[in-house]
Amino acid sequence: MNILTDTSVDSISTDETDHLTGDLLEISMGPQHPSTHGVFRMNVTLDGEQVVKLKPVFGYLHRNHEKIAETESYLGCMPYTDRLDYICSITNNWAYALAVETLAGIKVPERAEYLRVITGELTRLQNHAGLIGFLMQDMGASGTPLMYAFREREKILDLFEALTGARMMCNYMRFGGCRCDLPAGWLDGAKKVVEGFPKFLDEFESLLKTNEILMARTQGVGIVTKAQAINAGLSGPMARASGVDYDLRKVDKYGIYERFNFRVPLGEVGDVYDRYMLRVLEMRESVEILKQAIRDLPEGPIMDPGTKIRGFRPKAGEAYGRIEGPKGELGFYLISDGSPNPYRYRVRPPTLINLTLLEDMCLGHNVADIVIILGSIDIVLGEVDR
Amino acid sequence: MDEQLKSELRRQGVVATSLQELYNWGRKSSVWPLNFGLACCAIEMIAATMARYDLARFGAEVFRPSPRQADLMIVAGTVTKKMAPQVVRLYNQMPEPKYVISMGACAISGGPFKQGYNVLKGIDRYIPVDVYIPGCPPRPEALIDAFMMLQRKIDAQYLTGPGRPRHLDAETPSEFVVPEFGPHDLVPTSNSEVWSVPLVNISNAGKNEPGRD
């Protein structure tokens, strides 16, 4: 590679491959690019087809989320969390509600905890389904897998709409519980969707699991080793695909997750294929959790009666609330000075931290692999740039 | 031509049309949008093209990644000040005739993020917008409705005369000024050719218009 600068006589080597090296090419991928999942830009330096350097450029969707939150009331921040990771709004609500509950010491009623698990796991299902569709789209399977994925996603969005009134921006959780109880017949509809979901996964898997093109494009591409994953602080499916047994639902046991019987799938190699398969397996586990939660859902209140939502003023202090979001550890760090709005409001976005290893994953691979590697990280720019 | 005569002729197997009708019919039935998503609304835009809502029924399923092949720009999401020059540049790169749908509250006015220091308060400050869709995010049905509205707009365009669209008028420019980063804000802060500061009659505000506050 250093043939461009090295002019000494020794550099005229007898290596046969040397005469094939030429100038390096710098290209800018994004911010308008069909496969960068939003407005993300990468300055890629290429040697032929191979990536020798990759520099991500952020900030095209910096919407001042954290600064705006400092001027809003605690309740007023809730709709903004929907728009962080706009594909899974309910888990964002949950993480924020958990942070405020930790800050103010609020207890959540039993039924509300169950509702949170049900809606949260449904969010995980639709996020992973969508992601797999987009990953296939990036790989060149234009349209069809994404259509299958969105067909399932629409069913879950219908449930969200019946429950919260919105398809995407649900704004469902409140500190101390949930905003509204289930409408009549919702649970039967949810049961139907949950029971039908494994059929979709079987169909999807039989089409893609042993697909030769998929395997050729994804196996051995974008490997993250276990040590790398731990050192970079990866979380969620990214870390687990590299074999790191770290799932906050098991580690933190937040909410009522210790009551459910589910497994945590782990990858071995840490390549794109592992990340893809891990999501499929995770969806199966989510279905199991959903079945148990729907079966055990108790009656009772959905809001803690002692919590004052409007005019909410927690005591001075600080708290960190984190959950296992579909993309990784989503955390909110709040500092209160006793006023009605947060003094400091910080989001720990899982996708930004998972994105830090992008260059290490892409080096040495072809330029066409970048979009697949990026797709397998599962980024959402609303969360990366905030 | 008289509509009654036209339908009478059609019954006899004779189709009579004008060049304008044929031209507009062709254009409105194959609008190719630019494959370009900014934020949350882009997900609903994708949902609109998927099997359930199926934007293909209106001839707009071909999302082109290159602005050179696109007729319609759907500004789907928050335009930040870092992204605004790119959006305008993409618009300039599109060939005429070109249209813009401003999708969602953010693209119209900045939406919930309007108070943010990095958020552009509406893409119509720099490029002319044909259809606005309110909502956060608008449902796919709303996008389809906006699309049908755009089709009606294309259908009503004249080929000649003073009311003819921009691409048939050599005098009118089809490229717009690309903003740049200045010391405090984008320079210029808006394009006066397409946007002017809305005037509100303060003395009458809230008196006879119950919807305004």
PDB file of N, CA and C in Angstrom, chain A residues 293-338:
ATOM      1  N   ALA A 293     -46.643 -13.711  28.859  1.00  0.00           N
ATOM      2  CA  ALA A 293     -47.156 -12.458  29.418  1.00  0.00           C
ATOM      3  C   ALA A 293     -48.650 -12.318  29.153  1.00  0.00           C
ATOM      4  N   ILE A 294     -49.081 -12.694  27.954  1.00  0.00           N
ATOM      5  CA  ILE A 294     -50.509 -12.577  27.638  1.00  0.00           C
ATOM      6  C   ILE A 294     -51.309 -13.556  28.499  1.00  0.00           C
ATOM      7  N   ARG A 295     -50.732 -14.728  28.751  1.00  0.00           N
ATOM      8  CA  ARG A 295     -51.417 -15.729  29.562  1.00  0.00           C
ATOM      9  C   ARG A 295     -51.582 -15.243  31.005  1.00  0.00           C
ATOM     10  N   ASP A 296     -50.524 -14.614  31.556  1.00  0.00           N
ATOM     11  CA  ASP A 296     -50.522 -14.273  32.985  1.00  0.00           C
ATOM     12  C   ASP A 296     -51.037 -12.874  33.293  1.00  0.00           C
ATOM     13  N   LEU A 297     -51.439 -12.125  32.285  1.00  0.00           N
ATOM     14  CA  LEU A 297     -51.791 -10.714  32.510  1.00  0.00           C
ATOM     15  C   LEU A 297     -52.853 -10.570  33.608  1.00  0.00           C
ATOM     16  N   PRO A 298     -52.518  -9.898  34.714  1.00  0.00           N
ATOM     17  CA  PRO A 298     -53.489  -9.768  35.796  1.00  0.00           C
ATOM     18  C   PRO A 298     -54.405  -8.564  35.604  1.00  0.00           C
ATOM     19  N   GLU A 299     -55.473  -8.518  36.389  1.00  0.00           N
ATOM     20  CA  GLU A 299     -56.340  -7.332  36.422  1.00  0.00           C
ATOM     21  C   GLU A 299     -55.745  -6.334  37.405  1.00  0.00           C
ATOM     22  N   GLY A 300     -56.250  -5.116  37.356  1.00  0.00           N
ATOM     23  CA  GLY A 300     -55.774  -4.147  38.331  1.00  0.00           C
ATOM     24  C   GLY A 300     -55.558  -2.788  37.711  1.00  0.00           C
ATOM     25  N   PRO A 301     -55.036  -1.850  38.496  1.00  0.00           N
ATOM     26  CA  PRO A 301     -54.802  -0.507  37.955  1.00  0.00           C
ATOM     27  C   PRO A 301     -53.600  -0.504  37.008  1.00  0.00           C
ATOM     28  N   ILE A 302     -53.559   0.512  36.131  1.00  0.00           N
ATOM     29  CA  ILE A 302     -52.419   0.606  35.222  1.00  0.00           C
ATOM     30  C   ILE A 302     -51.545   1.809  35.560  1.00  0.00           C
ATOM     31  N   MET A 303     -51.975   2.593  36.541  1.00  0.00           N
ATOM     32  CA  MET A 303     -51.143   3.741  36.951  1.00  0.00           C
ATOM     33  C   MET A 303     -50.996   3.714  38.461  1.00  0.00           C
ATOM     34  N   ASP A 304     -49.832   4.096  38.922  1.00  0.00           N
ATOM     35  CA  ASP A 304     -49.616   4.256  40.347  1.00  0.00           C
ATOM     36  C   ASP A 304     -50.435   5.460  40.808  1.00  0.00           C
ATOM     37  N   PRO A 305     -51.417   5.254  41.724  1.00  0.00           N
ATOM     38  CA  PRO A 305     -52.317   6.363  42.066  1.00  0.00           C
ATOM     39  C   PRO A 305     -51.602   7.529  42.749  1.00  0.00           C
ATOM     40  N   GLY A 306     -50.454   7.279  43.340  1.00  0.00           N
ATOM     41  CA  GLY A 306     -49.770   8.357  44.066  1.00  0.00           C
ATOM     42  C   GLY A 306     -48.971   9.300  43.180  1.00  0.00           C
ATOM     43  N   THR A 307     -48.766   8.934  41.897  1.00  0.00           N
ATOM     44  CA  THR A 307     -47.892   9.743  41.049  1.00  0.00           C
ATOM     45  C   THR A 307     -48.645  10.920  40.450  1.00  0.00           C
ATOM     46  N   LYS A 308     -48.040  12.069  40.576  1.00  0.00           N
ATOM     47  CA  LYS A 308     -48.636  13.260  39.979  1.00  0.00           C
ATOM     48  C   LYS A 308     -47.931  13.494  38.644  1.00  0.00           C
ATOM     49  N   ILE A 309     -48.660  13.238  37.566  1.00  0.00           N
ATOM     50  CA  ILE A 309     -48.015  13.327  36.249  1.00  0.00           C
ATOM     51  C   ILE A 309     -47.806  14.780  35.855  1.00  0.00           C
ATOM     52  N   ARG A 310     -48.854  15.557  35.986  1.00  0.00           N
ATOM     53  CA  ARG A 310     -48.729  16.984  35.641  1.00  0.00           C
ATOM     54  C   ARG A 310     -48.143  17.733  36.822  1.00  0.00           C
ATOM     55  N   GLY A 311     -47.288  18.685  36.526  1.00  0.00           N
ATOM     56  CA  GLY A 311     -46.623  19.401  37.605  1.00  0.00           C
ATOM     57  C   GLY A 311     -45.695  18.506  38.402  1.00  0.00           C
ATOM     58  N   PHE A 312     -45.123  17.553  37.728  1.00  0.00           N
ATOM     59  CA  PHE A 312     -44.237  16.585  38.383  1.00  0.00           C
ATOM     60  C   PHE A 312     -42.894  17.237  38.710  1.00  0.00           C
ATOM     61  N   ARG A 313     -42.502  17.164  39.984  1.00  0.00           N
ATOM     62  CA  ARG A 313     -41.223  17.743  40.398  1.00  0.00           C
ATOM     63  C   ARG A 313     -40.488  16.734  41.263  1.00  0.00           C
ATOM     64  N   PRO A 314     -39.522  16.027  40.711  1.00  0.00           N
ATOM     65  CA  PRO A 314     -38.764  15.099  41.555  1.00  0.00           C
ATOM     66  C   PRO A 314     -37.780  15.848  42.442  1.00  0.00           C
ATOM     67  N   LYS A 315     -37.357  15.186  43.494  1.00  0.00           N
ATOM     68  CA  LYS A 315     -36.336  15.796  44.377  1.00  0.00           C
ATOM     69  C   LYS A 315     -35.016  15.884  43.625  1.00  0.00           C
ATOM     70  N   ALA A 316     -34.136  16.759  44.116  1.00  0.00           N
ATOM     71  CA  ALA A 316     -32.825  16.879  43.478  1.00  0.00           C
ATOM     72  C   ALA A 316     -32.086  15.554  43.586  1.00  0.00           C
ATOM     73  N   GLY A 317     -31.426  15.202  42.520  1.00  0.00           N
ATOM     74  CA  GLY A 317     -30.698  13.934  42.520  1.00  0.00           C
ATOM     75  C   GLY A 317     -30.426  13.502  41.103  1.00  0.00           C
ATOM     76  N   GLU A 318     -29.881  12.325  40.951  1.00  0.00           N
ATOM     77  CA  GLU A 318     -29.617  11.834  39.605  1.00  0.00           C
ATOM     78  C   GLU A 318     -29.939  10.359  39.513  1.00  0.00           C
ATOM     79  N   ALA A 319     -30.246   9.914  38.309  1.00  0.00           N
ATOM     80  CA  ALA A 319     -30.630   8.511  38.146  1.00  0.00           C
ATOM     81  C   ALA A 319     -30.314   8.068  36.735  1.00  0.00           C
ATOM     82  N   TYR A 320     -30.059   6.769  36.603  1.00  0.00           N
ATOM     83  CA  TYR A 320     -29.836   6.183  35.287  1.00  0.00           C
ATOM     84  C   TYR A 320     -30.789   5.007  35.137  1.00  0.00           C
ATOM     85  N   GLY A 321     -31.574   5.042  34.100  1.00  0.00           N
ATOM     86  CA  GLY A 321     -32.478   3.922  33.845  1.00  0.00           C
ATOM     87  C   GLY A 321     -32.119   3.307  32.524  1.00  0.00           C
ATOM     88  N   ARG A 322     -32.032   2.000  32.482  1.00  0.00           N
ATOM     89  CA  ARG A 322     -31.643   1.371  31.217  1.00  0.00           C
ATOM     90  C   ARG A 322     -32.477   0.132  30.980  1.00  0.00           C
ATOM     91  N   ILE A 323     -32.728  -0.148  29.726  1.00  0.00           N
ATOM     92  CA  ILE A 323     -33.447  -1.358  29.355  1.00  0.00           C
ATOM     93  C   ILE A 323     -32.735  -2.009  28.172  1.00  0.00           C
ATOM     94  N   GLU A 324     -33.122  -3.228  27.920  1.00  0.00           N
ATOM     95  CA  GLU A 324     -32.607  -3.922  26.738  1.00  0.00           C
ATOM     96  C   GLU A 324     -33.525  -3.569  25.574  1.00  0.00           C
ATOM     97  N   GLY A 325     -33.168  -2.550  24.865  1.00  0.00           N
ATOM     98  CA  GLY A 325     -33.968  -2.182  23.702  1.00  0.00           C
ATOM     99  C   GLY A 325     -33.705  -3.168  22.579  1.00  0.00           C
ATOM    100  N   PRO A 326     -34.487  -3.093  21.514  1.00  0.00           N
ATOM    101  CA  PRO A 326     -34.246  -4.003  20.396  1.00  0.00           C
ATOM    102  C   PRO A 326     -32.852  -3.849  19.787  1.00  0.00           C
ATOM    103  N   LYS A 327     -32.242  -2.683  19.984  1.00  0.00           N
ATOM    104  CA  LYS A 327     -30.950  -2.446  19.355  1.00  0.00           C
ATOM    105  C   LYS A 327     -29.799  -2.532  20.344  1.00  0.00           C
ATOM    106  N   GLY A 328     -30.092  -2.645  21.626  1.00  0.00           N
ATOM    107  CA  GLY A 328     -29.034  -2.703  22.619  1.00  0.00           C
ATOM    108  C   GLY A 328     -29.420  -1.968  23.878  1.00  0.00           C
ATOM    109  N   GLU A 329     -28.404  -1.653  24.671  1.00  0.00           N
ATOM    110  CA  GLU A 329     -28.691  -1.005  25.946  1.00  0.00           C
ATOM    111  C   GLU A 329     -29.078   0.448  25.717  1.00  0.00           C
ATOM    112  N   LEU A 330     -30.353   0.740  25.963  1.00  0.00           N
ATOM    113  CA  LEU A 330     -30.830   2.111  25.825  1.00  0.00           C
ATOM    114  C   LEU A 330     -30.967   2.689  27.220  1.00  0.00           C
ATOM    115  N   GLY A 331     -30.239   3.747  27.491  1.00  0.00           N
ATOM    116  CA  GLY A 331     -30.259   4.306  28.839  1.00  0.00           C
ATOM    117  C   GLY A 331     -30.544   5.796  28.829  1.00  0.00           C
ATOM    118  N   PHE A 332     -31.172   6.263  29.889  1.00  0.00           N
ATOM    119  CA  PHE A 332     -31.398   7.690  30.074  1.00  0.00           C
ATOM    120  C   PHE A 332     -30.763   8.090  31.397  1.00  0.00           C
ATOM    121  N   TYR A 333     -29.952   9.108  31.367  1.00  0.00           N
ATOM    122  CA  TYR A 333     -29.324   9.612  32.578  1.00  0.00           C
ATOM    123  C   TYR A 333     -29.917  10.982  32.877  1.00  0.00           C
ATOM    124  N   LEU A 334     -30.543  11.109  34.017  1.00  0.00           N
ATOM    125  CA  LEU A 334     -31.237  12.352  34.349  1.00  0.00           C
ATOM    126  C   LEU A 334     -30.639  12.963  35.595  1.00  0.00           C
ATOM    127  N   ILE A 335     -30.457  14.268  35.569  1.00  0.00           N
ATOM    128  CA  ILE A 335     -30.080  14.996  36.783  1.00  0.00           C
ATOM    129  C   ILE A 335     -31.209  15.967  37.070  1.00  0.00           C
ATOM    130  N   SER A 336     -31.694  15.930  38.294  1.00  0.00           N
ATOM    131  CA  SER A 336     -32.778  16.830  38.682  1.00  0.00           C
ATOM    132  C   SER A 336     -32.248  17.820  39.704  1.00  0.00           C
ATOM    133  N   ASP A 337     -32.669  19.075  39.556  1.00  0.00           N
ATOM    134  CA  ASP A 337     -32.337  20.057  40.588  1.00  0.00           C
ATOM    135  C   ASP A 337     -33.606  20.483  41.327  1.00  0.00           C
ATOM    136  N   GLY A 338     -34.625  19.673  41.230  1.00  0.00           N
ATOM    137  CA  GLY A 338     -35.855  19.976  41.947  1.00  0.00           C
ATOM    138  C   GLY A 338     -36.834  20.809  41.154  1.00  0.00           C
TER     139      GLY A 338
END
